[in-house]
Coordinates of C-alpha atoms in Angstrom, one line a residue:
R1 CA 198.4 120.3 199.8
I2 CA 195.1 121.6 200.7
A3 CA 193.0 122.7 197.8
R4 CA 189.4 123.9 197.0
L5 CA 187.8 122.4 193.8
D6 CA 185.0 124.5 192.2
L7 CA 182.7 121.7 190.8
G8 CA 181.2 124.0 188.2
S9 CA 184.3 125.4 186.6
K10 CA 186.5 122.4 187.6
K11 CA 189.2 124.8 188.7
M12 CA 191.3 124.0 191.7
E13 CA 192.7 126.6 194.1
T14 CA 195.6 125.3 196.1
F15 CA 197.0 126.6 199.3
E16 CA 200.6 126.6 200.5
E17 CA 200.1 124.3 203.5
A18 CA 202.0 121.2 202.7
N19 CA 201.5 118.0 204.7
A20 CA 198.4 119.4 206.4
V21 CA 195.4 117.3 207.4
V22 CA 191.9 118.7 207.4
E23 CA 190.5 117.9 210.9
N24 CA 187.2 119.8 210.9
I25 CA 185.1 121.5 208.2
L26 CA 183.3 123.9 210.7
P27 CA 179.8 124.0 209.2
H28 CA 179.0 127.1 211.2
D29 CA 181.8 129.0 209.7
P30 CA 182.1 128.0 206.0
D31 CA 185.2 130.2 205.3
K32 CA 187.3 128.4 207.9
I33 CA 188.5 124.9 208.6
I34 CA 190.7 123.3 211.3
I35 CA 193.9 121.7 210.0
S36 CA 196.7 119.9 211.7
M37 CA 200.4 119.5 211.0
Q38 CA 203.2 117.5 212.7
P39 CA 205.8 119.9 214.0
G40 CA 209.5 118.9 213.7
A41 CA 211.0 115.5 213.9
L42 CA 210.7 113.3 217.0
S43 CA 213.9 112.3 218.9
E44 CA 215.1 108.7 218.7
V45 CA 213.6 108.0 222.1
D46 CA 210.2 108.9 220.7
S47 CA 210.6 107.1 217.4
R48 CA 208.5 104.1 218.4
L49 CA 205.5 106.4 218.7
E50 CA 206.1 108.2 215.5
D51 CA 203.7 106.4 213.2
A52 CA 200.9 105.6 215.7
F53 CA 200.8 108.5 218.1
R54 CA 202.6 111.6 217.1
P55 CA 201.3 114.9 218.5
Q56 CA 199.8 117.5 216.1
A57 CA 199.7 121.2 216.0
Y58 CA 196.1 122.5 215.2
Y59 CA 195.4 125.7 213.2
L60 CA 192.4 127.7 212.2
F61 CA 192.8 128.1 208.5
D62 CA 191.0 130.9 206.7
L63 CA 190.0 129.7 203.2
V64 CA 189.4 133.2 201.9
E65 CA 192.7 134.8 203.1
G66 CA 194.8 131.6 202.9
T67 CA 196.2 132.3 206.4
K68 CA 196.4 130.2 209.6
S69 CA 196.5 130.8 213.3
L70 CA 197.6 128.4 216.0
L71 CA 194.6 127.0 218.0
I72 CA 196.5 124.5 220.2
G73 CA 199.7 122.6 220.1
G74 CA 199.5 119.0 220.9
K75 CA 202.2 117.3 223.1
L76 CA 203.0 113.6 223.7
D77 CA 201.0 113.4 227.0
L78 CA 198.0 115.4 225.6
G79 CA 197.8 115.4 221.8
N80 CA 195.7 114.2 218.9
I81 CA 192.8 116.5 219.6
D82 CA 189.3 116.3 218.2
F83 CA 187.1 119.4 217.8
D84 CA 183.3 119.8 217.7
E85 CA 181.3 121.5 215.0
H86 CA 182.1 125.0 216.5
G87 CA 185.8 124.4 216.7
N88 CA 186.0 123.7 220.4
P89 CA 188.5 121.0 221.5
W90 CA 186.6 118.2 223.3
L91 CA 188.6 115.0 223.0
A92 CA 192.4 114.3 223.3
R93 CA 194.6 111.3 223.5
G94 CA 198.1 111.1 224.9
F95 CA 200.8 108.8 225.9
E96 CA 202.4 108.7 229.4
R97 CA 205.9 107.5 228.8
D98 CA 206.7 106.7 232.5
D99 CA 203.6 104.4 232.8
G100 CA 203.5 103.1 229.2
E101 CA 199.9 104.0 228.9
Y102 CA 197.7 105.6 226.3
V103 CA 195.3 108.1 228.0
W104 CA 192.0 109.6 226.8
Y105 CA 190.8 113.0 228.0
R106 CA 187.6 114.9 227.7
Q107 CA 187.2 118.7 227.9
Y108 CA 183.9 120.0 229.2
D109 CA 182.4 123.5 228.6
D110 CA 182.8 124.4 232.3
G111 CA 186.4 125.6 231.9
K112 CA 187.9 123.0 234.2
G113 CA 190.3 121.9 231.5
W114 CA 191.0 118.3 230.4
Q115 CA 189.7 115.4 232.5
E116 CA 191.1 111.9 232.1
F117 CA 188.5 109.2 231.5
Y118 CA 190.3 106.0 230.2
R119 CA 193.8 104.4 230.2
L120 CA 195.2 101.5 228.1
D121 CA 198.5 99.9 228.7
E122 CA 200.6 99.9 225.5
D123 CA 201.4 96.2 225.9
V124 CA 197.8 95.0 226.1
A125 CA 196.2 93.7 223.0
E126 CA 193.0 95.7 223.4
S127 CA 191.4 98.3 221.3
F128 CA 189.6 101.5 222.2
L129 CA 188.1 104.0 219.8
V130 CA 186.0 107.0 220.8
E131 CA 183.3 107.6 218.1
G132 CA 181.8 110.7 219.6
L133 CA 179.7 112.2 222.3
D134 CA 176.5 110.5 223.3
P135 CA 173.8 112.8 221.9
D136 CA 171.5 112.0 224.8
D137 CA 174.0 112.3 227.6
N138 CA 176.7 114.9 227.7
D139 CA 178.6 112.9 230.4
S140 CA 179.1 109.9 228.1
V141 CA 181.0 109.0 225.0
L142 CA 180.2 106.4 222.4
V143 CA 183.1 103.9 222.0
V144 CA 184.1 100.8 220.2
A145 CA 186.1 98.9 222.8
Q146 CA 187.4 95.3 222.7
N147 CA 188.7 95.0 226.2
G148 CA 187.7 91.5 227.1
H149 CA 184.8 92.6 229.4
D150 CA 182.0 95.0 229.7
K151 CA 183.2 98.2 231.3
P152 CA 181.3 101.4 231.9
L153 CA 183.1 104.4 230.3
T154 CA 181.3 107.5 231.5

């Protein structure tokens, strides 16, 4: 459950959202947070992805009212979404079943939607982790990549 602990009184206020994950604190809107939840069970065909790459549904949760509203529902080919400090989605990871590849997408503020920027075959022993936007270059992301060679990722 999600809860708010008052450090002075040591009282805890719990909310009814079971199995939710806090995704973003939203420092510019202290009464709201972004939470995610996994909707429904996956089919047997998708079970191999269940632990590592299951899509989430993302909600704006109001800490004052205790209510939530759907922001975006992830899906297998475009899920696991990251939000900036204003609650805007900017990064997504997905899995393309036909190609057997994990795919990373970036969303810009220009309204053009999600743009693919990296692919990784599920059978390759490489790692790729996006740490965040490059603060000096809006067209670059900072990553930790162990892919056997240097590779520009802009």
